[in-house]
PDB file of C-alpha atoms in Angstrom:
ATOM      1  CA  MET A   1     -23.200  71.961   2.566  1.00 42.00           C
ATOM      2  CA  LYS A   2     -22.093  68.374   3.047  1.00 43.00           C
ATOM      3  CA  LYS A   3     -18.702  68.048   4.712  1.00 44.00           C
ATOM      4  CA  ILE A   4     -16.225  66.233   2.500  1.00 43.00           C
ATOM      5  CA  LEU A   5     -13.327  65.573   4.861  1.00 46.00           C
ATOM      6  CA  PHE A   6     -14.367  65.614   8.489  1.00 43.00           C
ATOM      7  CA  ALA A   7     -17.778  64.085   9.227  1.00 40.00           C
ATOM      8  CA  THR A   8     -18.499  65.440  12.726  1.00 38.00           C
ATOM      9  CA  ALA A   9     -21.435  67.124  14.411  1.00 34.00           C
ATOM     10  CA  ALA A  10     -19.293  69.575  16.390  1.00 35.00           C
ATOM     11  CA  THR A  11     -19.217  73.226  15.339  1.00 33.00           C
ATOM     12  CA  ALA A  12     -16.426  74.719  17.452  1.00 32.00           C
ATOM     13  CA  LEU A  13     -13.354  75.966  15.575  1.00 32.00           C
ATOM     14  CA  PHE A  14      -9.959  74.735  16.633  1.00 37.00           C
ATOM     15  CA  ALA A  15      -7.441  77.271  17.964  1.00 37.00           C
ATOM     16  CA  LEU A  16      -4.641  76.834  15.440  1.00 37.00           C
ATOM     17  CA  ALA A  17      -1.029  77.697  16.148  1.00 37.00           C
ATOM     18  CA  SER A  18       0.111  81.109  14.977  1.00 37.00           C
ATOM     19  CA  CYS A  19       2.460  79.716  12.353  1.00 46.00           C
ATOM     20  CA  ASP A  20       0.796  78.744   9.039  1.00 53.00           C
ATOM     21  CA  GLY A  21       2.836  75.546   8.700  1.00 51.00           C
ATOM     22  CA  GLY A  22       4.049  76.595   5.262  1.00 60.00           C
ATOM     23  CA  ALA A  23       0.534  76.878   3.830  1.00 66.00           C
ATOM     24  CA  PRO A  24       0.239  78.770   0.539  1.00 75.00           C
ATOM     25  CA  SER A  25      -1.232  82.281   0.582  1.00 83.00           C
ATOM     26  CA  ALA A  26      -4.679  82.808  -0.891  1.00 84.00           C
ATOM     27  CA  ASN A  27      -4.938  84.394  -4.338  1.00 84.00           C
ATOM     28  CA  LEU A  28      -8.628  85.172  -4.767  1.00 85.00           C
ATOM     29  CA  LYS A  29      -9.049  86.620  -8.257  1.00 89.00           C
ATOM     30  CA  SER A  30     -12.113  84.728  -9.484  1.00 88.00           C
ATOM     31  CA  ASP A  31     -15.246  82.878  -8.366  1.00 86.00           C
ATOM     32  CA  VAL A  32     -13.385  79.608  -8.861  1.00 84.00           C
ATOM     33  CA  ASP A  33     -10.639  80.866  -6.556  1.00 83.00           C
ATOM     34  CA  THR A  34     -13.184  81.883  -3.936  1.00 87.00           C
ATOM     35  CA  VAL A  35     -15.111  78.621  -4.111  1.00 85.00           C
ATOM     36  CA  SER A  36     -11.844  76.688  -3.760  1.00 83.00           C
ATOM     37  CA  TYR A  37     -10.847  78.740  -0.728  1.00 84.00           C
ATOM     38  CA  GLU A  38     -14.301  78.369   0.842  1.00 83.00           C
ATOM     39  CA  LEU A  39     -14.113  74.604   0.298  1.00 86.00           C
ATOM     40  CA  GLY A  40     -10.968  74.457   2.389  1.00 84.00           C
ATOM     41  CA  LEU A  41     -12.357  76.840   4.998  1.00 84.00           C
ATOM     42  CA  ALA A  42     -15.686  75.007   5.285  1.00 87.00           C
ATOM     43  CA  ASN A  43     -13.955  71.721   5.942  1.00 85.00           C
ATOM     44  CA  THR A  44     -12.408  73.075   9.132  1.00 85.00           C
ATOM     45  CA  ASN A  45     -15.883  73.564  10.593  1.00 85.00           C
ATOM     46  CA  GLY A  46     -16.001  71.141  13.525  1.00 85.00           C
ATOM     47  CA  ILE A  47     -12.404  70.030  13.085  1.00 85.00           C
ATOM     48  CA  GLU A  48     -11.781  70.371  16.826  1.00 85.00           C
ATOM     49  CA  ALA A  49     -13.900  67.264  17.424  1.00 88.00           C
ATOM     50  CA  TYR A  50     -12.003  65.438  14.662  1.00 86.00           C
ATOM     51  CA  PHE A  51      -8.681  66.277  16.290  1.00 86.00           C
ATOM     52  CA  GLN A  52      -9.977  65.115  19.664  1.00 86.00           C
ATOM     53  CA  GLN A  53     -11.219  61.874  18.132  1.00 83.00           C
ATOM     54  CA  MET A  54      -7.820  61.277  16.547  1.00 79.00           C
ATOM     55  CA  GLN A  55      -6.048  62.372  19.775  1.00 80.00           C
ATOM     56  CA  LEU A  56      -4.048  65.070  17.985  1.00 84.00           C
ATOM     57  CA  ASP A  57      -1.984  67.301  20.277  1.00 85.00           C
ATOM     58  CA  SER A  58      -2.584  70.957  19.322  1.00 83.00           C
ATOM     59  CA  THR A  59       1.176  71.547  19.678  1.00 88.00           C
ATOM     60  CA  TYR A  60       1.632  69.710  16.371  1.00 88.00           C
ATOM     61  CA  ILE A  61      -0.951  71.510  14.215  1.00 87.00           C
ATOM     62  CA  ASP A  62       1.726  72.703  11.787  1.00 88.00           C
ATOM     63  CA  ASP A  63       2.870  69.116  11.257  1.00 88.00           C
ATOM     64  CA  PHE A  64      -0.731  68.127  10.558  1.00 88.00           C
ATOM     65  CA  LEU A  65      -0.991  70.910   7.963  1.00 88.00           C
ATOM     66  CA  ARG A  66       2.242  69.837   6.278  1.00 87.00           C
ATOM     67  CA  GLY A  67       0.993  66.258   6.110  1.00 87.00           C
ATOM     68  CA  PHE A  68      -2.374  67.388   4.765  1.00 87.00           C
ATOM     69  CA  GLN A  69      -0.732  69.457   2.022  1.00 86.00           C
ATOM     70  CA  GLU A  70       1.625  66.631   1.113  1.00 87.00           C
ATOM     71  CA  GLY A  71      -1.288  64.213   0.818  1.00 88.00           C
ATOM     72  CA  ALA A  72      -3.402  66.648  -1.191  1.00 87.00           C
ATOM     73  CA  GLN A  73      -0.577  67.346  -3.657  1.00 87.00           C
ATOM     74  CA  VAL A  74       0.656  63.781  -4.143  1.00 88.00           C
ATOM     75  CA  GLY A  75      -0.958  63.590  -7.576  1.00 87.00           C
ATOM     76  CA  ASP A  76       0.027  60.480  -9.549  1.00 87.00           C
ATOM     77  CA  ASN A  77       3.247  59.815  -7.617  1.00 90.00           C
ATOM     78  CA  LYS A  78       2.589  56.116  -6.943  1.00 92.00           C
ATOM     79  CA  LYS A  79       5.460  55.727  -4.515  1.00 92.00           C
ATOM     80  CA  LYS A  80       4.257  58.644  -2.410  1.00 90.00           C
ATOM     81  CA  GLN A  81       0.654  57.433  -2.591  1.00 91.00           C
ATOM     82  CA  ALA A  82       1.670  54.019  -1.261  1.00 92.00           C
ATOM     83  CA  TYR A  83       3.641  55.553   1.595  1.00 91.00           C
ATOM     84  CA  LEU A  84       0.850  57.884   2.646  1.00 90.00           C
ATOM     85  CA  LEU A  85      -1.723  55.100   2.432  1.00 90.00           C
ATOM     86  CA  GLY A  86       0.441  52.899   4.648  1.00 92.00           C
ATOM     87  CA  LEU A  87       0.951  55.784   7.064  1.00 91.00           C
ATOM     88  CA  GLN A  88      -2.796  56.297   7.349  1.00 89.00           C
ATOM     89  CA  ALA A  89      -3.542  52.583   7.778  1.00 92.00           C
ATOM     90  CA  GLY A  90      -0.827  52.220  10.426  1.00 92.00           C
ATOM     91  CA  GLN A  91      -2.075  55.220  12.379  1.00 88.00           C
ATOM     92  CA  GLN A  92      -5.652  53.874  12.366  1.00 89.00           C
ATOM     93  CA  THR A  93      -4.361  50.500  13.538  1.00 92.00           C
ATOM     94  CA  ALA A  94      -2.511  52.064  16.468  1.00 91.00           C
ATOM     95  CA  THR A  95      -5.202  54.515  17.600  1.00 87.00           C
ATOM     96  CA  GLN A  96      -8.427  52.654  16.808  1.00 89.00           C
ATOM     97  CA  MET A  97      -8.083  48.934  16.141  1.00 92.00           C
ATOM     98  CA  MET A  98      -5.493  48.046  18.799  1.00 92.00           C
ATOM     99  CA  PRO A  99      -7.197  49.809  21.749  1.00 92.00           C
ATOM    100  CA  TYR A 100     -10.534  48.197  20.853  1.00 90.00           C
ATOM    101  CA  LEU A 101      -9.060  44.692  20.552  1.00 90.00           C
ATOM    102  CA  GLU A 102      -6.960  45.083  23.714  1.00 90.00           C
ATOM    103  CA  SER A 103     -10.035  46.073  25.710  1.00 86.00           C
ATOM    104  CA  ARG A 104     -11.855  43.036  24.346  1.00 82.00           C
ATOM    105  CA  VAL A 105      -9.030  40.546  24.881  1.00 87.00           C
ATOM    106  CA  PHE A 106      -7.863  41.787  28.293  1.00 87.00           C
ATOM    107  CA  ALA A 107     -11.313  42.335  29.843  1.00 80.00           C
ATOM    108  CA  GLY A 108     -10.845  46.102  30.019  1.00 79.00           C
ATOM    109  CA  ASP A 109      -7.472  45.903  31.792  1.00 82.00           C
ATOM    110  CA  SER A 110      -5.629  48.906  30.332  1.00 86.00           C
ATOM    111  CA  THR A 111      -2.273  47.709  31.690  1.00 89.00           C
ATOM    112  CA  GLN A 112      -2.242  44.757  29.275  1.00 88.00           C
ATOM    113  CA  HIS A 113      -1.267  45.152  25.619  1.00 90.00           C
ATOM    114  CA  LEU A 114      -1.018  43.166  22.431  1.00 91.00           C
ATOM    115  CA  SER A 115       2.367  43.147  20.686  1.00 93.00           C
ATOM    116  CA  MET A 116       2.582  45.875  18.045  1.00 92.00           C
ATOM    117  CA  LYS A 117       5.943  44.435  16.963  1.00 91.00           C
ATOM    118  CA  ASN A 118       4.384  41.059  16.178  1.00 91.00           C
ATOM    119  CA  LEU A 119       1.363  42.659  14.534  1.00 91.00           C
ATOM    120  CA  LEU A 120       3.694  44.562  12.193  1.00 90.00           C
ATOM    121  CA  ALA A 121       5.672  41.371  11.502  1.00 88.00           C
ATOM    122  CA  GLY A 122       2.503  39.436  10.697  1.00 89.00           C
ATOM    123  CA  PHE A 123       1.180  42.246   8.492  1.00 89.00           C
ATOM    124  CA  ALA A 124       4.407  42.445   6.491  1.00 87.00           C
ATOM    125  CA  ALA A 125       4.513  38.643   6.155  1.00 87.00           C
ATOM    126  CA  GLY A 126       0.937  38.568   4.881  1.00 86.00           C
ATOM    127  CA  ILE A 127       1.590  41.329   2.349  1.00 83.00           C
ATOM    128  CA  LYS A 128       4.678  39.574   1.020  1.00 83.00           C
ATOM    129  CA  GLY A 129       3.287  36.036   1.248  1.00 83.00           C
ATOM    130  CA  LYS A 130       5.950  34.875   3.712  1.00 84.00           C
ATOM    131  CA  SER A 131       4.049  33.760   6.813  1.00 82.00           C
ATOM    132  CA  ALA A 132       6.262  32.490   9.649  1.00 81.00           C
ATOM    133  CA  LEU A 133       3.345  31.051  11.636  1.00 82.00           C
ATOM    134  CA  VAL A 134       3.257  27.261  11.464  1.00 82.00           C
ATOM    135  CA  ILE A 135       0.373  25.335  13.060  1.00 80.00           C
ATOM    136  CA  ASP A 136       0.419  21.522  13.003  1.00 81.00           C
ATOM    137  CA  GLY A 137       3.268  21.577  10.516  1.00 82.00           C
ATOM    138  CA  LYS A 138       1.414  23.817   8.068  1.00 84.00           C
ATOM    139  CA  VAL A 139       2.174  27.444   7.206  1.00 84.00           C
ATOM    140  CA  MET A 140      -0.857  29.572   8.087  1.00 85.00           C
ATOM    141  CA  THR A 141      -2.336  31.730   5.334  1.00 86.00           C
ATOM    142  CA  PRO A 142      -4.035  35.118   5.952  1.00 87.00           C
ATOM    143  CA  GLU A 143      -7.403  33.455   5.310  1.00 88.00           C
ATOM    144  CA  GLU A 144      -6.692  30.769   7.907  1.00 87.00           C
ATOM    145  CA  ALA A 145      -5.493  33.408  10.381  1.00 88.00           C
ATOM    146  CA  ASN A 146      -8.745  35.305   9.862  1.00 87.00           C
ATOM    147  CA  ASN A 147     -10.736  32.143  10.623  1.00 86.00           C
ATOM    148  CA  ASP A 148      -8.607  31.253  13.657  1.00 87.00           C
ATOM    149  CA  ILE A 149      -8.278  34.610  15.345  1.00 88.00           C
ATOM    150  CA  ASN A 150     -11.780  34.993  16.802  1.00 87.00           C
ATOM    151  CA  ASP A 151     -11.595  31.641  18.559  1.00 89.00           C
ATOM    152  CA  ARG A 152      -8.094  32.365  19.858  1.00 88.00           C
ATOM    153  CA  MET A 153      -9.113  35.837  21.067  1.00 89.00           C
ATOM    154  CA  ALA A 154     -12.236  34.433  22.743  1.00 88.00           C
ATOM    155  CA  LYS A 155     -10.108  31.957  24.698  1.00 90.00           C
ATOM    156  CA  LEU A 156      -7.715  34.703  25.776  1.00 90.00           C
ATOM    157  CA  SER A 157     -10.613  36.945  26.762  1.00 89.00           C
ATOM    158  CA  SER A 158     -12.220  34.137  28.752  1.00 89.00           C
ATOM    159  CA  ARG A 159      -8.972  33.570  30.632  1.00 90.00           C
ATOM    160  CA  PHE A 160      -8.565  37.227  31.578  1.00 90.00           C
ATOM    161  CA  LEU A 161     -12.242  37.590  32.472  1.00 89.00           C
ATOM    162  CA  GLU A 162     -11.974  34.563  34.739  1.00 89.00           C
ATOM    163  CA  ALA A 163      -8.916  36.021  36.459  1.00 88.00           C
ATOM    164  CA  ARG A 164     -10.460  39.461  36.887  1.00 89.00           C
ATOM    165  CA  TYR A 165     -14.048  38.518  37.709  1.00 90.00           C
ATOM    166  CA  GLY A 166     -13.685  35.051  39.244  1.00 92.00           C
ATOM    167  CA  ASP A 167     -15.290  36.221  42.488  1.00 94.00           C
ATOM    168  CA  LYS A 168     -18.364  37.451  40.601  1.00 94.00           C
ATOM    169  CA  LYS A 169     -18.636  34.152  38.765  1.00 94.00           C
ATOM    170  CA  LYS A 170     -18.546  32.252  42.062  1.00 95.00           C
ATOM    171  CA  ALA A 171     -21.155  34.579  43.593  1.00 96.00           C
ATOM    172  CA  ALA A 172     -23.434  34.083  40.581  1.00 96.00           C
ATOM    173  CA  ASN A 173     -23.141  30.290  40.732  1.00 96.00           C
ATOM    174  CA  ASP A 174     -23.659  30.235  44.505  1.00 97.00           C
ATOM    175  CA  TYR A 175     -26.767  32.379  44.148  1.00 97.00           C
ATOM    176  CA  MET A 176     -28.341  30.075  41.560  1.00 97.00           C
ATOM    177  CA  GLN A 177     -27.623  27.029  43.738  1.00 96.00           C
ATOM    178  CA  LYS A 178     -29.328  28.739  46.663  1.00 97.00           C
ATOM    179  CA  ILE A 179     -32.354  29.792  44.568  1.00 96.00           C
ATOM    180  CA  ALA A 180     -32.811  26.264  43.250  1.00 96.00           C
ATOM    181  CA  LYS A 181     -33.441  25.056  46.804  1.00 96.00           C
ATOM    182  CA  GLU A 182     -35.945  27.725  47.809  1.00 96.00           C
ATOM    183  CA  GLU A 183     -39.550  26.780  48.392  1.00 96.00           C
ATOM    184  CA  GLY A 184     -41.853  27.550  45.481  1.00 96.00           C
ATOM    185  CA  VAL A 185     -39.044  27.846  42.947  1.00 97.00           C
ATOM    186  CA  LYS A 186     -39.442  25.747  39.797  1.00 97.00           C
ATOM    187  CA  ALA A 187     -36.939  24.778  37.135  1.00 97.00           C
ATOM    188  CA  LEU A 188     -37.006  25.356  33.390  1.00 97.00           C
ATOM    189  CA  GLU A 189     -34.553  24.021  30.821  1.00 95.00           C
ATOM    190  CA  GLY A 190     -31.069  25.476  30.619  1.00 94.00           C
ATOM    191  CA  GLY A 191     -30.752  26.206  34.334  1.00 96.00           C
ATOM    192  CA  VAL A 192     -33.436  28.921  34.357  1.00 98.00           C
ATOM    193  CA  PHE A 193     -35.678  29.065  37.466  1.00 98.00           C
ATOM    194  CA  TYR A 194     -38.908  30.892  38.278  1.00 98.00           C
ATOM    195  CA  LYS A 195     -41.344  31.539  41.088  1.00 97.00           C
ATOM    196  CA  VAL A 196     -45.050  32.122  40.431  1.00 97.00           C
ATOM    197  CA  LEU A 197     -46.286  35.365  41.981  1.00 97.00           C
ATOM    198  CA  THR A 198     -49.647  35.399  40.179  1.00 96.00           C
ATOM    199  CA  GLU A 199     -51.068  32.325  38.456  1.00 94.00           C
ATOM    200  CA  GLY A 200     -52.273  32.853  34.900  1.00 94.00           C
ATOM    201  CA  ASN A 201     -54.246  30.495  32.690  1.00 93.00           C
ATOM    202  CA  GLY A 202     -54.049  32.140  29.278  1.00 94.00           C
ATOM    203  CA  GLU A 203     -52.188  31.244  26.114  1.00 96.00           C
ATOM    204  CA  LYS A 204     -48.392  30.890  26.096  1.00 96.00           C
ATOM    205  CA  PRO A 205     -46.310  32.928  23.625  1.00 96.00           C
ATOM    206  CA  ALA A 206     -44.824  31.182  20.577  1.00 95.00           C
ATOM    207  CA  ALA A 207     -41.294  31.921  19.424  1.00 94.00           C
ATOM    208  CA  ASN A 208     -42.512  34.261  16.667  1.00 94.00           C
ATOM    209  CA  ALA A 209     -44.888  36.217  18.929  1.00 96.00           C
ATOM    210  CA  THR A 210     -44.457  39.480  20.789  1.00 97.00           C
ATOM    211  CA  ALA A 211     -45.152  39.318  24.523  1.00 96.00           C
ATOM    212  CA  MET A 212     -46.734  42.452  25.981  1.00 97.00           C
ATOM    213  CA  VAL A 213     -45.251  42.700  29.463  1.00 97.00           C
ATOM    214  CA  THR A 214     -44.358  44.899  32.370  1.00 96.00           C
ATOM    215  CA  TYR A 215     -41.019  44.041  33.932  1.00 97.00           C
ATOM    216  CA  GLU A 216     -38.173  44.982  36.210  1.00 97.00           C
ATOM    217  CA  GLY A 217     -34.662  43.548  35.958  1.00 97.00           C
ATOM    218  CA  ARG A 218     -32.106  43.552  38.743  1.00 97.00           C
ATOM    219  CA  LEU A 219     -28.756  42.048  39.707  1.00 97.00           C
ATOM    220  CA  ILE A 220     -28.234  39.725  42.652  1.00 96.00           C
ATOM    221  CA  ASP A 221     -27.131  42.687  44.793  1.00 95.00           C
ATOM    222  CA  GLY A 222     -30.514  44.322  44.196  1.00 96.00           C
ATOM    223  CA  THR A 223     -29.344  46.900  41.641  1.00 96.00           C
ATOM    224  CA  VAL A 224     -32.121  47.643  39.119  1.00 97.00           C
ATOM    225  CA  PHE A 225     -30.618  47.810  35.623  1.00 96.00           C
ATOM    226  CA  ASP A 226     -33.830  48.093  33.598  1.00 95.00           C
ATOM    227  CA  SER A 227     -37.488  48.661  34.410  1.00 95.00           C
ATOM    228  CA  SER A 228     -40.547  49.287  32.273  1.00 94.00           C
ATOM    229  CA  LEU A 229     -42.373  50.009  35.535  1.00 89.00           C
ATOM    230  CA  GLN A 230     -40.189  53.055  36.151  1.00 90.00           C
ATOM    231  CA  ARG A 231     -40.674  54.375  32.616  1.00 91.00           C
ATOM    232  CA  SER A 232     -44.410  53.714  32.288  1.00 87.00           C
ATOM    233  CA  PRO A 233     -45.921  51.889  35.284  1.00 83.00           C
ATOM    234  CA  ASP A 234     -49.310  51.079  33.694  1.00 82.00           C
ATOM    235  CA  LYS A 235     -48.296  50.526  30.080  1.00 91.00           C
ATOM    236  CA  PRO A 236     -47.014  47.117  28.912  1.00 95.00           C
ATOM    237  CA  VAL A 237     -44.155  47.062  26.408  1.00 95.00           C
ATOM    238  CA  GLY A 238     -43.575  44.702  23.502  1.00 95.00           C
ATOM    239  CA  MET A 239     -40.951  42.015  24.005  1.00 95.00           C
ATOM    240  CA  PRO A 240     -40.310  39.978  20.807  1.00 96.00           C
ATOM    241  CA  VAL A 241     -39.794  36.435  22.080  1.00 96.00           C
ATOM    242  CA  GLN A 242     -37.190  35.624  19.442  1.00 95.00           C
ATOM    243  CA  GLY A 243     -35.251  38.809  20.153  1.00 95.00           C
ATOM    244  CA  VAL A 244     -34.608  38.489  23.899  1.00 97.00           C
ATOM    245  CA  ILE A 245     -31.815  36.728  25.767  1.00 97.00           C
ATOM    246  CA  GLU A 246     -32.051  32.937  25.823  1.00 97.00           C
ATOM    247  CA  GLY A 247     -33.131  32.617  29.449  1.00 97.00           C
ATOM    248  CA  MET A 248     -35.949  35.128  29.043  1.00 97.00           C
ATOM    249  CA  ARG A 249     -37.130  33.418  25.863  1.00 97.00           C
ATOM    250  CA  THR A 250     -37.281  30.091  27.740  1.00 97.00           C
ATOM    251  CA  ALA A 251     -39.362  31.667  30.496  1.00 97.00           C
ATOM    252  CA  LEU A 252     -41.742  33.602  28.242  1.00 97.00           C
ATOM    253  CA  MET A 253     -42.598  30.542  26.160  1.00 97.00           C
ATOM    254  CA  ALA A 254     -43.574  28.684  29.349  1.00 97.00           C
ATOM    255  CA  MET A 255     -45.578  31.559  30.823  1.00 97.00           C
ATOM    256  CA  PRO A 256     -49.400  31.784  30.457  1.00 97.00           C
ATOM    257  CA  VAL A 257     -51.031  35.165  29.846  1.00 97.00           C
ATOM    258  CA  GLY A 258     -52.118  36.678  33.146  1.00 96.00           C
ATOM    259  CA  SER A 259     -49.093  35.332  35.014  1.00 97.00           C
ATOM    260  CA  GLU A 260     -46.580  37.283  37.019  1.00 97.00           C
ATOM    261  CA  TRP A 261     -43.293  35.489  37.650  1.00 98.00           C
ATOM    262  CA  GLU A 262     -39.963  36.155  39.240  1.00 98.00           C
ATOM    263  CA  ILE A 263     -37.429  34.691  36.829  1.00 98.00           C
ATOM    264  CA  TYR A 264     -33.823  33.772  37.667  1.00 98.00           C
ATOM    265  CA  ILE A 265     -31.491  33.609  34.669  1.00 98.00           C
ATOM    266  CA  PRO A 266     -27.890  32.325  34.965  1.00 97.00           C
ATOM    267  CA  TYR A 267     -25.199  34.366  33.238  1.00 97.00           C
ATOM    268  CA  ASP A 268     -24.647  31.764  30.500  1.00 96.00           C
ATOM    269  CA  LYS A 269     -28.287  32.230  29.429  1.00 97.00           C
ATOM    270  CA  ALA A 270     -28.070  36.020  29.724  1.00 97.00           C
ATOM    271  CA  TYR A 271     -25.077  38.174  28.718  1.00 96.00           C
ATOM    272  CA  GLY A 272     -22.415  35.608  29.483  1.00 94.00           C
ATOM    273  CA  GLU A 273     -18.952  36.125  30.832  1.00 91.00           C
ATOM    274  CA  ALA A 274     -18.560  39.525  29.161  1.00 89.00           C
ATOM    275  CA  GLY A 275     -21.703  41.207  30.512  1.00 92.00           C
ATOM    276  CA  GLN A 276     -23.433  44.085  28.740  1.00 93.00           C
ATOM    277  CA  GLY A 277     -21.997  47.591  28.995  1.00 87.00           C
ATOM    278  CA  GLU A 278     -21.710  49.238  32.402  1.00 88.00           C
ATOM    279  CA  ALA A 279     -25.163  48.190  33.617  1.00 94.00           C
ATOM    280  CA  ILE A 280     -24.591  44.422  33.559  1.00 96.00           C
ATOM    281  CA  PRO A 281     -21.133  43.276  34.723  1.00 93.00           C
ATOM    282  CA  PRO A 282     -19.450  40.041  33.588  1.00 93.00           C
ATOM    283  CA  PHE A 283     -20.896  36.799  34.971  1.00 95.00           C
ATOM    284  CA  SER A 284     -24.162  38.444  36.010  1.00 97.00           C
ATOM    285  CA  THR A 285     -27.131  36.366  37.102  1.00 97.00           C
ATOM    286  CA  LEU A 286     -30.261  38.347  36.210  1.00 98.00           C
ATOM    287  CA  ILE A 287     -33.513  38.457  38.177  1.00 98.00           C
ATOM    288  CA  PHE A 288     -36.673  39.632  36.414  1.00 98.00           C
ATOM    289  CA  LYS A 289     -40.127  40.277  37.739  1.00 97.00           C
ATOM    290  CA  VAL A 290     -42.350  39.908  34.668  1.00 97.00           C
ATOM    291  CA  LYS A 291     -46.107  40.200  34.172  1.00 97.00           C
ATOM    292  CA  LEU A 292     -47.426  38.820  30.870  1.00 97.00           C
ATOM    293  CA  VAL A 293     -50.412  40.978  29.894  1.00 96.00           C
ATOM    294  CA  GLU A 294     -51.175  39.747  26.377  1.00 96.00           C
ATOM    295  CA  ILE A 295     -49.683  38.224  23.242  1.00 96.00           C
ATOM    296  CA  LYS A 296     -49.403  39.899  19.862  1.00 92.00           C
ATOM    297  CA  LYS A 297     -48.877  37.583  16.901  1.00 81.00           C
TER     298      LYS A 297
END
């Protein structure tokens, strides 16, 4: 049966408090009564994971039940509907949206926080059409705020990333300067460099082609973050030229079939100042050893 309320894969039942939180007693006199009861019962299957996701303290289960009953019985009471809708939206803002945006803006620094007070003020102003934000002598509309916010957040994020990972940025830049001077290293556009390990003389991949390659990627400290050679040493994998990071695309389109290169990609042609997950930190120069086996068009 498809879950209606709590879409979760977990199956463990939550240990509810002994008190029933004022829940009504079952009165099972007909099939309709039983189906109704089963509907409620079935929707607690896996609710433990839902509570964990929503960070609900099990001490307050009775309060959850009271809120659930109040919401379920609101009927056509428009005033109550509006309140409960606002309550839900506010809770999602505090537990989901704000933590995500704070992590993004403050480069993962959990000690830094956006201002909930100002968020609430801006939200109320937008709802009532009374914005207090004036830029260049003009009152900002919600639409203009929506257009402006990504750029403003990106600048904030860049500032905090620079402060937190400035040493990594310097190390990455120093490494690329050193590589550029090494014997046998050649330059490509965009600050990408490569060294020929095996000379090939075949066709070069076009932007819309798929390069069949074996590869290993590592950081400047030698850490391997990805390797087709570890997964399947003798089997090339498809690398859509248009779908890879900019520095790799530049290298692949200059690389003849049969070649094996060591490719040095600066962070601004890889995953930038933010990095990629845990494997690739901010400001990471990437080093790839790539063998181009064939081209699929």
